[in-house]
PDB file of C-alpha atoms in Angstrom:
ATOM      1  CA  MET A   1      80.032 -56.626   5.607  1.00 67.00           C
ATOM      2  CA  LYS A   2      76.738 -56.688   3.820  1.00 79.00           C
ATOM      3  CA  ARG A   3      76.329 -59.362   1.134  1.00 89.00           C
ATOM      4  CA  LEU A   4      73.924 -57.422  -1.126  1.00 93.00           C
ATOM      5  CA  SER A   5      73.130 -53.747  -1.548  1.00 95.00           C
ATOM      6  CA  ILE A   6      69.919 -53.041  -3.437  1.00 95.00           C
ATOM      7  CA  VAL A   7      69.787 -49.461  -4.802  1.00 97.00           C
ATOM      8  CA  ILE A   8      66.431 -47.915  -5.630  1.00 97.00           C
ATOM      9  CA  ASN A   9      66.341 -44.415  -6.976  1.00 95.00           C
ATOM     10  CA  GLY A  10      63.351 -42.217  -7.604  1.00 95.00           C
ATOM     11  CA  PHE A  11      61.656 -38.842  -7.545  1.00 94.00           C
ATOM     12  CA  GLY A  12      58.332 -38.360  -5.763  1.00 92.00           C
ATOM     13  CA  HIS A  13      55.308 -40.605  -6.435  1.00 95.00           C
ATOM     14  CA  VAL A  14      55.060 -42.383  -3.085  1.00 96.00           C
ATOM     15  CA  ASP A  15      52.698 -45.000  -4.467  1.00 97.00           C
ATOM     16  CA  TRP A  16      55.423 -46.159  -6.865  1.00 97.00           C
ATOM     17  CA  TRP A  17      57.900 -46.355  -3.968  1.00 97.00           C
ATOM     18  CA  LYS A  18      55.435 -48.487  -2.017  1.00 97.00           C
ATOM     19  CA  ALA A  19      54.842 -50.981  -4.806  1.00 96.00           C
ATOM     20  CA  CYS A  20      58.555 -51.305  -5.530  1.00 96.00           C
ATOM     21  CA  LEU A  21      59.497 -51.736  -1.878  1.00 96.00           C
ATOM     22  CA  ARG A  22      56.763 -54.264  -1.278  1.00 94.00           C
ATOM     23  CA  SER A  23      58.440 -56.479  -3.917  1.00 92.00           C
ATOM     24  CA  VAL A  24      62.054 -55.792  -2.764  1.00 93.00           C
ATOM     25  CA  LEU A  25      61.281 -56.355   0.882  1.00 92.00           C
ATOM     26  CA  GLN A  26      60.419 -59.926   0.155  1.00 87.00           C
ATOM     27  CA  VAL A  27      64.138 -60.598   0.106  1.00 78.00           C
ATOM     28  CA  SER A  28      65.103 -62.654   3.119  1.00 66.00           C
ATOM     29  CA  GLY A  29      68.466 -63.387   4.602  1.00 65.00           C
ATOM     30  CA  GLU A  30      71.173 -61.677   6.560  1.00 74.00           C
ATOM     31  CA  GLY A  31      73.343 -59.009   5.090  1.00 86.00           C
ATOM     32  CA  VAL A  32      70.921 -57.196   2.784  1.00 92.00           C
ATOM     33  CA  GLU A  33      70.637 -53.383   2.712  1.00 94.00           C
ATOM     34  CA  ILE A  34      68.214 -51.415   0.613  1.00 96.00           C
ATOM     35  CA  LEU A  35      69.450 -47.888  -0.281  1.00 97.00           C
ATOM     36  CA  CYS A  36      66.450 -45.690  -1.247  1.00 98.00           C
ATOM     37  CA  VAL A  37      67.646 -42.634  -3.017  1.00 98.00           C
ATOM     38  CA  ASP A  38      65.092 -39.768  -3.196  1.00 97.00           C
ATOM     39  CA  ASP A  39      66.542 -37.468  -5.844  1.00 96.00           C
ATOM     40  CA  ALA A  40      65.239 -34.256  -4.214  1.00 96.00           C
ATOM     41  CA  SER A  41      61.587 -34.794  -4.919  1.00 94.00           C
ATOM     42  CA  GLY A  42      60.756 -31.938  -2.596  1.00 90.00           C
ATOM     43  CA  ASP A  43      57.235 -33.149  -1.814  1.00 91.00           C
ATOM     44  CA  GLY A  44      57.995 -33.993   1.843  1.00 93.00           C
ATOM     45  CA  GLU A  45      55.803 -37.062   1.527  1.00 96.00           C
ATOM     46  CA  THR A  46      58.560 -39.188   0.023  1.00 96.00           C
ATOM     47  CA  GLU A  47      61.029 -38.260   2.675  1.00 96.00           C
ATOM     48  CA  ARG A  48      58.504 -38.939   5.489  1.00 97.00           C
ATOM     49  CA  PHE A  49      57.623 -42.332   3.923  1.00 97.00           C
ATOM     50  CA  LEU A  50      61.294 -43.446   3.613  1.00 97.00           C
ATOM     51  CA  ARG A  51      62.213 -42.244   7.083  1.00 97.00           C
ATOM     52  CA  GLU A  52      59.255 -43.972   8.658  1.00 98.00           C
ATOM     53  CA  LEU A  53      59.886 -47.174   6.804  1.00 97.00           C
ATOM     54  CA  SER A  54      63.532 -47.170   7.780  1.00 97.00           C
ATOM     55  CA  SER A  55      62.539 -46.765  11.462  1.00 98.00           C
ATOM     56  CA  ARG A  56      60.619 -50.130  11.167  1.00 96.00           C
ATOM     57  CA  ASP A  57      63.032 -52.029   8.948  1.00 95.00           C
ATOM     58  CA  ASP A  58      66.804 -51.697   9.519  1.00 93.00           C
ATOM     59  CA  ARG A  59      67.520 -52.922   5.969  1.00 94.00           C
ATOM     60  CA  ILE A  60      66.208 -49.582   4.604  1.00 96.00           C
ATOM     61  CA  VAL A  61      68.758 -46.797   4.216  1.00 97.00           C
ATOM     62  CA  PRO A  62      67.163 -43.523   3.108  1.00 98.00           C
ATOM     63  CA  VAL A  63      69.419 -41.387   0.961  1.00 97.00           C
ATOM     64  CA  LEU A  64      67.728 -37.951   0.775  1.00 97.00           C
ATOM     65  CA  ARG A  65      69.338 -35.716  -1.859  1.00 96.00           C
ATOM     66  CA  THR A  66      68.853 -31.985  -1.585  1.00 94.00           C
ATOM     67  CA  SER A  67      69.389 -31.249  -5.266  1.00 95.00           C
ATOM     68  CA  ASN A  68      68.149 -33.210  -8.285  1.00 95.00           C
ATOM     69  CA  GLY A  69      71.051 -34.846 -10.123  1.00 95.00           C
ATOM     70  CA  GLY A  70      69.309 -37.486 -12.161  1.00 94.00           C
ATOM     71  CA  VAL A  71      69.636 -41.203 -12.195  1.00 94.00           C
ATOM     72  CA  CYS A  72      73.438 -41.374 -12.728  1.00 95.00           C
ATOM     73  CA  VAL A  73      74.274 -39.054  -9.832  1.00 96.00           C
ATOM     74  CA  SER A  74      71.770 -40.769  -7.576  1.00 95.00           C
ATOM     75  CA  ARG A  75      73.177 -44.175  -8.245  1.00 96.00           C
ATOM     76  CA  ASN A  76      76.752 -43.022  -7.853  1.00 96.00           C
ATOM     77  CA  GLU A  77      75.979 -41.489  -4.422  1.00 97.00           C
ATOM     78  CA  ALA A  78      74.322 -44.740  -3.431  1.00 97.00           C
ATOM     79  CA  LEU A  79      77.390 -46.717  -4.616  1.00 97.00           C
ATOM     80  CA  ASP A  80      79.559 -44.588  -2.393  1.00 97.00           C
ATOM     81  CA  LEU A  81      77.401 -45.557   0.583  1.00 97.00           C
ATOM     82  CA  ALA A  82      76.785 -49.185  -0.325  1.00 97.00           C
ATOM     83  CA  GLN A  83      78.358 -51.804   1.941  1.00 95.00           C
ATOM     84  CA  GLY A  84      77.428 -54.889  -0.026  1.00 93.00           C
ATOM     85  CA  GLU A  85      79.798 -57.243  -1.766  1.00 92.00           C
ATOM     86  CA  ARG A  86      77.294 -57.147  -4.648  1.00 92.00           C
ATOM     87  CA  VAL A  87      75.043 -54.421  -5.856  1.00 94.00           C
ATOM     88  CA  ALA A  88      71.709 -54.606  -7.611  1.00 93.00           C
ATOM     89  CA  PHE A  89      69.705 -51.715  -9.090  1.00 95.00           C
ATOM     90  CA  VAL A  90      66.006 -51.252  -9.500  1.00 94.00           C
ATOM     91  CA  ASP A  91      64.028 -48.167 -10.425  1.00 95.00           C
ATOM     92  CA  TYR A  92      61.251 -47.131  -8.040  1.00 95.00           C
ATOM     93  CA  ASP A  93      58.583 -47.508 -10.718  1.00 96.00           C
ATOM     94  CA  ASP A  94      59.401 -51.149 -11.190  1.00 95.00           C
ATOM     95  CA  THR A  95      58.656 -54.321  -9.141  1.00 94.00           C
ATOM     96  CA  VAL A  96      60.882 -57.395  -8.971  1.00 91.00           C
ATOM     97  CA  ASP A  97      60.539 -61.048  -8.186  1.00 87.00           C
ATOM     98  CA  ALA A  98      62.390 -61.612  -4.891  1.00 71.00           C
ATOM     99  CA  SER A  99      63.959 -64.810  -6.239  1.00 81.00           C
ATOM    100  CA  VAL A 100      66.190 -62.610  -8.354  1.00 82.00           C
ATOM    101  CA  TYR A 101      68.057 -61.471  -5.249  1.00 82.00           C
ATOM    102  CA  GLY A 102      68.061 -64.962  -3.770  1.00 78.00           C
ATOM    103  CA  LYS A 103      70.137 -65.996  -6.730  1.00 74.00           C
ATOM    104  CA  ALA A 104      72.573 -63.107  -6.159  1.00 73.00           C
ATOM    105  CA  LEU A 105      72.884 -64.082  -2.457  1.00 78.00           C
ATOM    106  CA  ALA A 106      73.608 -67.756  -3.354  1.00 76.00           C
ATOM    107  CA  PHE A 107      76.896 -66.917  -5.132  1.00 69.00           C
TER     108      PHE A 107
END
C-alpha cells in the first residue's frame, strides 16, 4: 500500500502544472503517488505533458477526465483511485514546500 497520495487537480495551463509538479516532485521516500487530474482541459498539451511525465516517473498517475466536473468531482474521482493511507491535496496553480509531505510521511 502507498503511504501518501498527493492529489493535484487542474484545467489546462501547462506552465502552472510544471511549477506545481516541480515543487511536489521534491518529495522523497517510498510509497508516494501523485495523482494529476486534468479536468477535461481539451487542449491536448496538458494530456501529453502528464502522460510524458508519468512515463519518466512512476509516482505520477495521470487522471484524464473527458468531461469537466469541477474541483469536487475531480478530487472525488482521484480519491476513488488513491492508494495511500493518507491523502494530501494541492491545486495545480500552487507550489508547496516538500517538507510538508515529509511530515505527513513521518506519522
